[in-house]
mmCIF file with all atom_site columns, C-alpha atoms in Angstrom:
data_model
loop_
_atom_site.group_PDB
_atom_site.id
_atom_site.type_symbol
_atom_site.label_atom_id
_atom_site.label_alt_id
_atom_site.label_comp_id
_atom_site.label_asym_id
_atom_site.label_entity_id
_atom_site.label_seq_id
_atom_site.pdbx_PDB_ins_code
_atom_site.Cartn_x
_atom_site.Cartn_y
_atom_site.Cartn_z
_atom_site.occupancy
_atom_site.B_iso_or_equiv
_atom_site.pdbx_formal_charge
_atom_site.auth_seq_id
_atom_site.auth_comp_id
_atom_site.auth_asym_id
_atom_site.auth_atom_id
_atom_site.pdbx_PDB_model_num
ATOM 1  C CA . MET A 1 1  ? -62.906 57.946 -26.942 1.00 0.00 ? 1  MET A CA 1
ATOM 2  C CA . LYS A 1 2  ? -63.069 54.530 -25.313 1.00 0.00 ? 2  LYS A CA 1
ATOM 3  C CA . TYR A 1 3  ? -65.460 53.379 -28.034 1.00 0.00 ? 3  TYR A CA 1
ATOM 4  C CA . ASN A 1 4  ? -62.924 54.259 -30.726 1.00 0.00 ? 4  ASN A CA 1
ATOM 5  C CA . ARG A 1 5  ? -60.241 52.187 -28.975 1.00 0.00 ? 5  ARG A CA 1
ATOM 6  C CA . VAL A 1 6  ? -62.545 49.178 -28.741 1.00 0.00 ? 6  VAL A CA 1
ATOM 7  C CA . ASN A 1 7  ? -63.708 49.669 -32.308 1.00 0.00 ? 7  ASN A CA 1
ATOM 8  C CA . GLY A 1 8  ? -60.094 49.733 -33.477 1.00 0.00 ? 8  GLY A CA 1
ATOM 9  C CA . ASP A 1 9  ? -59.295 46.500 -31.604 1.00 0.00 ? 9  ASP A CA 1
ATOM 10 C CA . ILE A 1 10 ? -62.414 44.592 -32.628 1.00 0.00 ? 10 ILE A CA 1
ATOM 11 C CA . GLU A 1 11 ? -60.719 42.729 -35.469 1.00 0.00 ? 11 GLU A CA 1
ATOM 12 C CA . LYS A 1 12 ? -57.988 41.541 -33.121 1.00 0.00 ? 12 LYS A CA 1
ATOM 13 C CA . ILE A 1 13 ? -60.532 40.560 -30.474 1.00 0.00 ? 13 ILE A CA 1
ATOM 14 C CA . LEU A 1 14 ? -62.633 38.559 -32.917 1.00 0.00 ? 14 LEU A CA 1
ATOM 15 C CA . ALA A 1 15 ? -59.606 36.835 -34.418 1.00 0.00 ? 15 ALA A CA 1
ATOM 16 C CA . SER A 1 16 ? -58.238 35.728 -31.037 1.00 0.00 ? 16 SER A CA 1
ATOM 17 C CA . VAL A 1 17 ? -58.819 32.213 -29.774 1.00 0.00 ? 17 VAL A CA 1
ATOM 18 C CA . CYS A 1 18 ? -56.696 32.404 -26.637 1.00 0.00 ? 18 CYS A CA 1
ATOM 19 C CA . GLY A 1 19 ? -56.880 35.747 -24.883 1.00 0.00 ? 19 GLY A CA 1
ATOM 20 C CA . CYS A 1 20 ? -54.242 35.231 -22.225 1.00 0.00 ? 20 CYS A CA 1
ATOM 21 C CA . ARG A 1 21 ? -51.610 34.067 -24.722 1.00 0.00 ? 21 ARG A CA 1
ATOM 22 C CA . GLU A 1 22 ? -52.966 36.219 -27.572 1.00 0.00 ? 22 GLU A CA 1
ATOM 23 C CA . ILE A 1 23 ? -53.061 33.273 -29.974 1.00 0.00 ? 23 ILE A CA 1
ATOM 24 C CA . SER A 1 24 ? -54.915 33.962 -33.188 1.00 0.00 ? 24 SER A CA 1
ATOM 25 C CA . LEU A 1 25 ? -57.512 31.800 -34.853 1.00 0.00 ? 25 LEU A CA 1
ATOM 26 C CA . ALA A 1 26 ? -55.196 31.665 -37.867 1.00 0.00 ? 26 ALA A CA 1
ATOM 27 C CA . ALA A 1 27 ? -52.410 30.128 -35.758 1.00 0.00 ? 27 ALA A CA 1
ATOM 28 C CA . VAL A 1 28 ? -54.750 27.441 -34.406 1.00 0.00 ? 28 VAL A CA 1
ATOM 29 C CA . VAL A 1 29 ? -56.139 26.677 -37.867 1.00 0.00 ? 29 VAL A CA 1
ATOM 30 C CA . GLU A 1 30 ? -52.606 26.417 -39.247 1.00 0.00 ? 30 GLU A CA 1
ATOM 31 C CA . ALA A 1 31 ? -51.610 23.974 -36.486 1.00 0.00 ? 31 ALA A CA 1
ATOM 32 C CA . VAL A 1 32 ? -54.655 21.811 -37.246 1.00 0.00 ? 32 VAL A CA 1
ATOM 33 C CA . LYS A 1 33 ? -53.947 21.896 -40.990 1.00 0.00 ? 33 LYS A CA 1
ATOM 34 C CA . ASN A 1 34 ? -50.406 20.764 -40.199 1.00 0.00 ? 34 ASN A CA 1
ATOM 35 C CA . GLY A 1 35 ? -51.619 17.714 -38.293 1.00 0.00 ? 35 GLY A CA 1
ATOM 36 C CA . ALA A 1 36 ? -52.413 18.778 -34.736 1.00 0.00 ? 36 ALA A CA 1
ATOM 37 C CA . ASP A 1 37 ? -55.426 16.616 -33.983 1.00 0.00 ? 37 ASP A CA 1
ATOM 38 C CA . THR A 1 38 ? -55.889 17.177 -30.251 1.00 0.00 ? 38 THR A CA 1
ATOM 39 C CA . VAL A 1 39 ? -56.232 20.244 -28.060 1.00 0.00 ? 39 VAL A CA 1
ATOM 40 C CA . GLU A 1 40 ? -52.999 19.260 -26.337 1.00 0.00 ? 40 GLU A CA 1
ATOM 41 C CA . LYS A 1 41 ? -51.071 19.122 -29.624 1.00 0.00 ? 41 LYS A CA 1
ATOM 42 C CA . VAL A 1 42 ? -52.430 22.519 -30.650 1.00 0.00 ? 42 VAL A CA 1
ATOM 43 C CA . GLY A 1 43 ? -51.304 23.835 -27.262 1.00 0.00 ? 43 GLY A CA 1
ATOM 44 C CA . GLU A 1 44 ? -47.809 22.424 -27.702 1.00 0.00 ? 44 GLU A CA 1
ATOM 45 C CA . ILE A 1 45 ? -47.478 24.066 -31.102 1.00 0.00 ? 45 ILE A CA 1
ATOM 46 C CA . THR A 1 46 ? -49.172 27.411 -30.463 1.00 0.00 ? 46 THR A CA 1
ATOM 47 C CA . GLY A 1 47 ? -49.432 27.860 -26.703 1.00 0.00 ? 47 GLY A CA 1
ATOM 48 C CA . ALA A 1 48 ? -53.224 28.167 -26.932 1.00 0.00 ? 48 ALA A CA 1
ATOM 49 C CA . GLY A 1 49 ? -55.056 26.585 -24.013 1.00 0.00 ? 49 GLY A CA 1
ATOM 50 C CA . THR A 1 50 ? -52.043 26.719 -21.725 1.00 0.00 ? 50 THR A CA 1
ATOM 51 C CA . GLY A 1 51 ? -52.500 30.148 -20.171 1.00 0.00 ? 51 GLY A CA 1
ATOM 52 C CA . GLU A 1 52 ? -53.489 31.742 -16.912 1.00 0.00 ? 52 GLU A CA 1
ATOM 53 C CA . ASP A 1 53 ? -57.198 31.034 -17.259 1.00 0.00 ? 53 ASP A CA 1
ATOM 54 C CA . TYR A 1 54 ? -56.523 27.280 -17.314 1.00 0.00 ? 54 TYR A CA 1
ATOM 55 C CA . GLY A 1 55 ? -57.711 26.687 -20.833 1.00 0.00 ? 55 GLY A CA 1
ATOM 56 C CA . LYS A 1 56 ? -61.077 28.362 -21.130 1.00 0.00 ? 56 LYS A CA 1
ATOM 57 C CA . CYS A 1 57 ? -60.405 28.443 -24.875 1.00 0.00 ? 57 CYS A CA 1
ATOM 58 C CA . LYS A 1 58 ? -60.051 24.664 -25.165 1.00 0.00 ? 58 LYS A CA 1
ATOM 59 C CA . ALA A 1 59 ? -63.645 24.301 -26.421 1.00 0.00 ? 59 ALA A CA 1
ATOM 60 C CA . LEU A 1 60 ? -62.923 26.771 -29.229 1.00 0.00 ? 60 LEU A CA 1
ATOM 61 C CA . ILE A 1 61 ? -59.773 24.857 -30.149 1.00 0.00 ? 61 ILE A CA 1
ATOM 62 C CA . GLN A 1 62 ? -61.731 21.588 -30.168 1.00 0.00 ? 62 GLN A CA 1
ATOM 63 C CA . ASN A 1 63 ? -64.287 23.148 -32.520 1.00 0.00 ? 63 ASN A CA 1
ATOM 64 C CA . VAL A 1 64 ? -61.530 24.027 -34.988 1.00 0.00 ? 64 VAL A CA 1
ATOM 65 C CA . ILE A 1 65 ? -60.222 20.454 -34.772 1.00 0.00 ? 65 ILE A CA 1
ATOM 66 C CA . ASP A 1 66 ? -63.728 19.016 -35.262 1.00 0.00 ? 66 ASP A CA 1
ATOM 67 C CA . LEU A 1 67 ? -64.302 21.219 -38.305 1.00 0.00 ? 67 LEU A CA 1
ATOM 68 C CA . LYS A 1 68 ? -60.870 20.296 -39.696 1.00 0.00 ? 68 LYS A CA 1
ATOM 69 C CA . ARG A 1 69 ? -60.444 23.810 -40.983 1.00 0.00 ? 69 ARG A CA 1
#
């Protein structure tokens, strides 16, 4: 049964950039498309990178910025 739960959540897990704030990749991409050009600006807009794990997702956010998605 545990496998089914994980399997059902896999789309959410893969789409998440910031686990502790549950910020989606789509939210980060949208912030970047709307002009957020630093990790700090993305954090101000979305909350990503500002959570309990002290920003372990900041590298992922920077990748989105670098790719200008």
